[in-house]
Amino acid sequence: MTDYGHDLLFGVFATPVAQQARQVVDLAVTADRAGLDLVSFQDHPYQPSFLDTSTLLAFTAARTERIHVNANVASLPLRPPAVLARAAASLDILSGGRFALGIGAGAFWDGIAAMGGRRLSAAQGVTALGEGIEIIRDIWDTDATGAVNYDGRYYSVKGARRGPRPAHDIPIWVGAYKPKMLALTGAVGDGWLPTIEYLPRGADSLPELHARIDAAAHDAGRDPAAVRRLMNFMNVQFSSAPRGLLNGPPDAWVDQIAELALRHGVSAFIIGGDDPSMTQRFGAEIAPAVRAIVERERRPAAPDRAQGEG
């Protein structure tokens, strides 16, 4: 049993289709009103049928009131780290502390290169991401003295001024699947943000993947519980009978999510589907029921009053 003890988060993964821009934003507003915690958008700047994610995040934050927004995940090869740091801090300030930074090493390298980005190998991408995260945190660190100077293999910053300071401590959630990326997540990430359909054995992969993150955290002198475990679920559906993970009646969803939280350490559940009615039910029915179960199971057992009496 693995429960890292984080508060539970529930959210939606909306597809940023440019020709359905109004529906995309309306879904975020629905999620906000339904009491969900997160609305996220994939970041593929080379995809002409998608809205630009940075612009969409800012517009969505302005249209919503309490829900947090994040890229799922930002493509670092097309988002220079120092610039990304300032954009993230700015959006966090403007939204009143409602931004989280999901970030990845990059994928679809042909598209990245076509947009002027640098083509990297998988190993190079991990190193570049580690450098980028360090620069981002340095830009945010307005308590430190002096300018930011960094001379890495893939990124360099020379005399950059620090700031602005975000409205809150922006978490950095890393999209990771392979061993080196999982190790980076454990060493420096605030969260792990994969998609369950991309895991080799679905939920059965979680113990092994958690162990890699935990080992890297230990090696870096960190508590593994410092790394929140988030999860995207893309193939979801309400149906009359259980047909798989998050494909069945609401009570099956509740039981499955509660088990993922209590036995598999997942504390954030982000669903795809772009369905307003599903989004509404997820916030109104599923999230409160799961929270109640997890709160009850986490509550310390009452002492046996019969012991020692008489």
PDB file of C-alpha atoms in Angstrom, residues 123-287:
ATOM      1  CA  ALA A 123      19.145  11.402 -23.296  1.00  0.00           C
ATOM      2  CA  GLN A 124      19.952  14.938 -24.401  1.00  0.00           C
ATOM      3  CA  GLY A 125      16.373  15.959 -23.769  1.00  0.00           C
ATOM      4  CA  VAL A 126      16.566  14.782 -20.156  1.00  0.00           C
ATOM      5  CA  THR A 127      19.751  16.770 -19.550  1.00  0.00           C
ATOM      6  CA  ALA A 128      18.261  19.845 -21.210  1.00  0.00           C
ATOM      7  CA  LEU A 129      15.115  19.567 -19.091  1.00  0.00           C
ATOM      8  CA  GLY A 130      17.164  19.375 -15.903  1.00  0.00           C
ATOM      9  CA  GLU A 131      19.015  22.530 -16.939  1.00  0.00           C
ATOM     10  CA  GLY A 132      15.757  24.258 -17.814  1.00  0.00           C
ATOM     11  CA  ILE A 133      14.147  23.502 -14.467  1.00  0.00           C
ATOM     12  CA  GLU A 134      17.176  24.897 -12.645  1.00  0.00           C
ATOM     13  CA  ILE A 135      17.030  28.127 -14.659  1.00  0.00           C
ATOM     14  CA  ILE A 136      13.291  28.488 -14.119  1.00  0.00           C
ATOM     15  CA  ARG A 137      13.644  28.190 -10.362  1.00  0.00           C
ATOM     16  CA  ASP A 138      16.558  30.632 -10.356  1.00  0.00           C
ATOM     17  CA  ILE A 139      14.471  33.237 -12.198  1.00  0.00           C
ATOM     18  CA  TRP A 140      11.685  32.828  -9.627  1.00  0.00           C
ATOM     19  CA  ASP A 141      14.075  33.076  -6.670  1.00  0.00           C
ATOM     20  CA  THR A 142      13.930  36.773  -5.879  1.00  0.00           C
ATOM     21  CA  ASP A 143      15.378  36.198  -2.396  1.00  0.00           C
ATOM     22  CA  ALA A 144      18.761  35.336  -3.884  1.00  0.00           C
ATOM     23  CA  THR A 145      21.202  38.135  -4.588  1.00  0.00           C
ATOM     24  CA  GLY A 146      22.703  38.973  -7.941  1.00  0.00           C
ATOM     25  CA  ALA A 147      21.662  38.111 -11.455  1.00  0.00           C
ATOM     26  CA  VAL A 148      21.036  34.621 -12.817  1.00  0.00           C
ATOM     27  CA  ASN A 149      24.050  33.140 -14.570  1.00  0.00           C
ATOM     28  CA  TYR A 150      23.957  29.612 -15.893  1.00  0.00           C
ATOM     29  CA  ASP A 151      26.248  27.910 -18.379  1.00  0.00           C
ATOM     30  CA  GLY A 152      24.841  24.519 -19.300  1.00  0.00           C
ATOM     31  CA  ARG A 153      25.286  22.172 -22.203  1.00  0.00           C
ATOM     32  CA  TYR A 154      21.971  23.170 -23.785  1.00  0.00           C
ATOM     33  CA  TYR A 155      20.917  26.384 -22.074  1.00  0.00           C
ATOM     34  CA  SER A 156      22.816  29.411 -20.873  1.00  0.00           C
ATOM     35  CA  VAL A 157      21.682  32.551 -19.098  1.00  0.00           C
ATOM     36  CA  LYS A 158      24.028  35.478 -18.592  1.00  0.00           C
ATOM     37  CA  GLY A 159      23.131  38.284 -16.230  1.00  0.00           C
ATOM     38  CA  ALA A 160      19.346  37.736 -16.323  1.00  0.00           C
ATOM     39  CA  ARG A 161      17.504  39.645 -13.655  1.00  0.00           C
ATOM     40  CA  ARG A 162      15.403  37.656 -11.217  1.00  0.00           C
ATOM     41  CA  GLY A 163      11.638  37.928 -11.062  1.00  0.00           C
ATOM     42  CA  PRO A 164       8.865  38.556 -11.081  1.00  0.00           C
ATOM     43  CA  ARG A 165       8.150  36.520  -7.976  1.00  0.00           C
ATOM     44  CA  PRO A 166       5.157  34.196  -8.482  1.00  0.00           C
ATOM     45  CA  ALA A 167       2.075  34.710  -6.329  1.00  0.00           C
ATOM     46  CA  HIS A 168       2.642  31.273  -4.773  1.00  0.00           C
ATOM     47  CA  ASP A 169       5.219  28.494  -4.962  1.00  0.00           C
ATOM     48  CA  ILE A 170       4.496  27.229  -8.472  1.00  0.00           C
ATOM     49  CA  PRO A 171       4.815  23.435  -8.558  1.00  0.00           C
ATOM     50  CA  ILE A 172       6.761  21.893 -11.424  1.00  0.00           C
ATOM     51  CA  TRP A 173       5.113  18.692 -12.637  1.00  0.00           C
ATOM     52  CA  VAL A 174       7.187  16.561 -15.016  1.00  0.00           C
ATOM     53  CA  GLY A 175       5.758  14.412 -17.786  1.00  0.00           C
ATOM     54  CA  ALA A 176       7.946  11.293 -17.606  1.00  0.00           C
ATOM     55  CA  TYR A 177       7.906   7.627 -18.618  1.00  0.00           C
ATOM     56  CA  LYS A 178      11.433   6.326 -19.157  1.00  0.00           C
ATOM     57  CA  PRO A 179      13.985   5.593 -16.386  1.00  0.00           C
ATOM     58  CA  LYS A 180      16.131   8.724 -16.828  1.00  0.00           C
ATOM     59  CA  MET A 181      13.116  11.011 -16.878  1.00  0.00           C
ATOM     60  CA  LEU A 182      11.657   9.284 -13.819  1.00  0.00           C
ATOM     61  CA  ALA A 183      14.985   9.757 -12.052  1.00  0.00           C
ATOM     62  CA  LEU A 184      14.956  13.460 -12.929  1.00  0.00           C
ATOM     63  CA  THR A 185      11.414  13.719 -11.608  1.00  0.00           C
ATOM     64  CA  GLY A 186      12.413  12.181  -8.301  1.00  0.00           C
ATOM     65  CA  ALA A 187      15.504  14.358  -8.011  1.00  0.00           C
ATOM     66  CA  VAL A 188      14.018  17.784  -8.809  1.00  0.00           C
ATOM     67  CA  GLY A 189      10.306  17.572  -9.634  1.00  0.00           C
ATOM     68  CA  ASP A 190       7.353  18.595  -7.498  1.00  0.00           C
ATOM     69  CA  GLY A 191       5.127  16.135  -9.293  1.00  0.00           C
ATOM     70  CA  TRP A 192       4.951  13.314 -11.837  1.00  0.00           C
ATOM     71  CA  LEU A 193       2.376  13.824 -14.613  1.00  0.00           C
ATOM     72  CA  PRO A 194       1.958  10.873 -17.013  1.00  0.00           C
ATOM     73  CA  THR A 195      -1.024   9.490 -18.935  1.00  0.00           C
ATOM     74  CA  ILE A 196      -2.161   6.077 -17.741  1.00  0.00           C
ATOM     75  CA  GLU A 197      -2.824   4.797 -21.266  1.00  0.00           C
ATOM     76  CA  TYR A 198       0.866   5.359 -22.076  1.00  0.00           C
ATOM     77  CA  LEU A 199       2.159   3.304 -19.156  1.00  0.00           C
ATOM     78  CA  PRO A 200       3.345  -0.124 -20.320  1.00  0.00           C
ATOM     79  CA  ARG A 201       0.937  -2.067 -18.091  1.00  0.00           C
ATOM     80  CA  GLY A 202      -1.467   0.644 -17.031  1.00  0.00           C
ATOM     81  CA  ALA A 203      -1.996   0.862 -13.278  1.00  0.00           C
ATOM     82  CA  ASP A 204       0.004  -2.348 -12.807  1.00  0.00           C
ATOM     83  CA  SER A 205       3.107  -0.347 -13.806  1.00  0.00           C
ATOM     84  CA  LEU A 206       2.745   2.085 -10.925  1.00  0.00           C
ATOM     85  CA  PRO A 207       4.669   0.233  -8.179  1.00  0.00           C
ATOM     86  CA  GLU A 208       7.759  -0.091 -10.375  1.00  0.00           C
ATOM     87  CA  LEU A 209       7.584   3.493 -11.651  1.00  0.00           C
ATOM     88  CA  HIS A 210       6.970   4.910  -8.176  1.00  0.00           C
ATOM     89  CA  ALA A 211       9.979   2.950  -6.940  1.00  0.00           C
ATOM     90  CA  ARG A 212      12.214   4.615  -9.544  1.00  0.00           C
ATOM     91  CA  ILE A 213      11.009   8.068  -8.543  1.00  0.00           C
ATOM     92  CA  ASP A 214      11.336   7.250  -4.842  1.00  0.00           C
ATOM     93  CA  ALA A 215      14.885   5.925  -5.242  1.00  0.00           C
ATOM     94  CA  ALA A 216      15.955   9.055  -7.111  1.00  0.00           C
ATOM     95  CA  ALA A 217      14.366  11.244  -4.459  1.00  0.00           C
ATOM     96  CA  HIS A 218      16.236   9.363  -1.714  1.00  0.00           C
ATOM     97  CA  ASP A 219      19.503   9.713  -3.648  1.00  0.00           C
ATOM     98  CA  ALA A 220      18.901  13.467  -3.904  1.00  0.00           C
ATOM     99  CA  GLY A 221      18.221  13.725  -0.183  1.00  0.00           C
ATOM    100  CA  ARG A 222      14.507  14.304  -0.654  1.00  0.00           C
ATOM    101  CA  ASP A 223      11.410  12.763   0.859  1.00  0.00           C
ATOM    102  CA  PRO A 224       9.666  10.799  -1.936  1.00  0.00           C
ATOM    103  CA  ALA A 225       6.373  12.196  -0.651  1.00  0.00           C
ATOM    104  CA  ALA A 226       7.544  15.618  -1.871  1.00  0.00           C
ATOM    105  CA  VAL A 227       6.754  14.400  -5.394  1.00  0.00           C
ATOM    106  CA  ARG A 228       3.005  14.469  -6.025  1.00  0.00           C
ATOM    107  CA  ARG A 229       1.756  11.697  -8.325  1.00  0.00           C
ATOM    108  CA  LEU A 230      -0.763  12.980 -10.891  1.00  0.00           C
ATOM    109  CA  MET A 231      -2.431  11.025 -13.678  1.00  0.00           C
ATOM    110  CA  ASN A 232      -4.235  11.722 -16.957  1.00  0.00           C
ATOM    111  CA  PHE A 233      -7.033   9.367 -18.038  1.00  0.00           C
ATOM    112  CA  MET A 234      -8.007   9.778 -21.671  1.00  0.00           C
ATOM    113  CA  ASN A 235     -10.316   6.844 -22.448  1.00  0.00           C
ATOM    114  CA  VAL A 236     -13.067   7.508 -19.931  1.00  0.00           C
ATOM    115  CA  GLN A 237     -16.798   6.968 -20.129  1.00  0.00           C
ATOM    116  CA  PHE A 238     -19.849   6.602 -17.932  1.00  0.00           C
ATOM    117  CA  SER A 239     -21.658   3.390 -18.835  1.00  0.00           C
ATOM    118  CA  SER A 240     -24.211   1.086 -17.260  1.00  0.00           C
ATOM    119  CA  ALA A 241     -21.782  -1.726 -16.426  1.00  0.00           C
ATOM    120  CA  PRO A 242     -18.062  -1.780 -15.520  1.00  0.00           C
ATOM    121  CA  ARG A 243     -15.944  -2.198 -18.663  1.00  0.00           C
ATOM    122  CA  GLY A 244     -12.534  -1.112 -17.449  1.00  0.00           C
ATOM    123  CA  LEU A 245     -10.740   1.695 -15.686  1.00  0.00           C
ATOM    124  CA  LEU A 246     -13.017   4.774 -15.538  1.00  0.00           C
ATOM    125  CA  ASN A 247     -15.399   3.114 -17.965  1.00  0.00           C
ATOM    126  CA  GLY A 248     -18.535   2.192 -16.069  1.00  0.00           C
ATOM    127  CA  PRO A 249     -21.140   3.535 -13.629  1.00  0.00           C
ATOM    128  CA  PRO A 250     -20.245   6.331 -11.190  1.00  0.00           C
ATOM    129  CA  ASP A 251     -19.854   3.980  -8.211  1.00  0.00           C
ATOM    130  CA  ALA A 252     -17.224   2.003 -10.142  1.00  0.00           C
ATOM    131  CA  TRP A 253     -15.355   5.235 -10.913  1.00  0.00           C
ATOM    132  CA  VAL A 254     -15.396   6.140  -7.223  1.00  0.00           C
ATOM    133  CA  ASP A 255     -14.053   2.759  -6.124  1.00  0.00           C
ATOM    134  CA  GLN A 256     -11.328   2.720  -8.794  1.00  0.00           C
ATOM    135  CA  ILE A 257     -10.123   6.253  -8.067  1.00  0.00           C
ATOM    136  CA  ALA A 258     -10.130   5.665  -4.311  1.00  0.00           C
ATOM    137  CA  GLU A 259      -8.001   2.553  -4.816  1.00  0.00           C
ATOM    138  CA  LEU A 260      -5.566   4.461  -7.031  1.00  0.00           C
ATOM    139  CA  ALA A 261      -5.234   7.054  -4.271  1.00  0.00           C
ATOM    140  CA  LEU A 262      -4.899   4.733  -1.293  1.00  0.00           C
ATOM    141  CA  ARG A 263      -2.986   1.812  -2.827  1.00  0.00           C
ATOM    142  CA  HIS A 264      -1.153   3.336  -5.778  1.00  0.00           C
ATOM    143  CA  GLY A 265      -0.217   6.789  -4.490  1.00  0.00           C
ATOM    144  CA  VAL A 266      -2.028   8.842  -7.146  1.00  0.00           C
ATOM    145  CA  SER A 267      -3.453  12.088  -5.773  1.00  0.00           C
ATOM    146  CA  ALA A 268      -4.556  14.011  -8.877  1.00  0.00           C
ATOM    147  CA  PHE A 269      -7.004  12.646 -11.438  1.00  0.00           C
ATOM    148  CA  ILE A 270      -7.350  14.461 -14.763  1.00  0.00           C
ATOM    149  CA  ILE A 271      -9.860  13.189 -17.325  1.00  0.00           C
ATOM    150  CA  GLY A 272     -10.076  13.755 -21.052  1.00  0.00           C
ATOM    151  CA  GLY A 273     -13.162  13.450 -23.198  1.00  0.00           C
ATOM    152  CA  ASP A 274     -14.161  17.113 -23.675  1.00  0.00           C
ATOM    153  CA  ASP A 275     -17.685  16.283 -22.453  1.00  0.00           C
ATOM    154  CA  PRO A 276     -19.394  19.035 -20.399  1.00  0.00           C
ATOM    155  CA  SER A 277     -21.878  16.635 -18.784  1.00  0.00           C
ATOM    156  CA  MET A 278     -19.087  14.234 -17.791  1.00  0.00           C
ATOM    157  CA  THR A 279     -17.106  17.167 -16.430  1.00  0.00           C
ATOM    158  CA  GLN A 280     -20.079  18.273 -14.355  1.00  0.00           C
ATOM    159  CA  ARG A 281     -20.653  14.790 -12.935  1.00  0.00           C
ATOM    160  CA  PHE A 282     -16.956  14.335 -12.230  1.00  0.00           C
ATOM    161  CA  GLY A 283     -16.981  17.433 -10.060  1.00  0.00           C
ATOM    162  CA  ALA A 284     -20.416  17.057  -8.483  1.00  0.00           C
ATOM    163  CA  GLU A 285     -20.576  13.287  -7.893  1.00  0.00           C
ATOM    164  CA  ILE A 286     -17.226  11.563  -8.239  1.00  0.00           C
ATOM    165  CA  ALA A 287     -14.816  13.951  -6.539  1.00  0.00           C
TER     166      ALA A 287
END
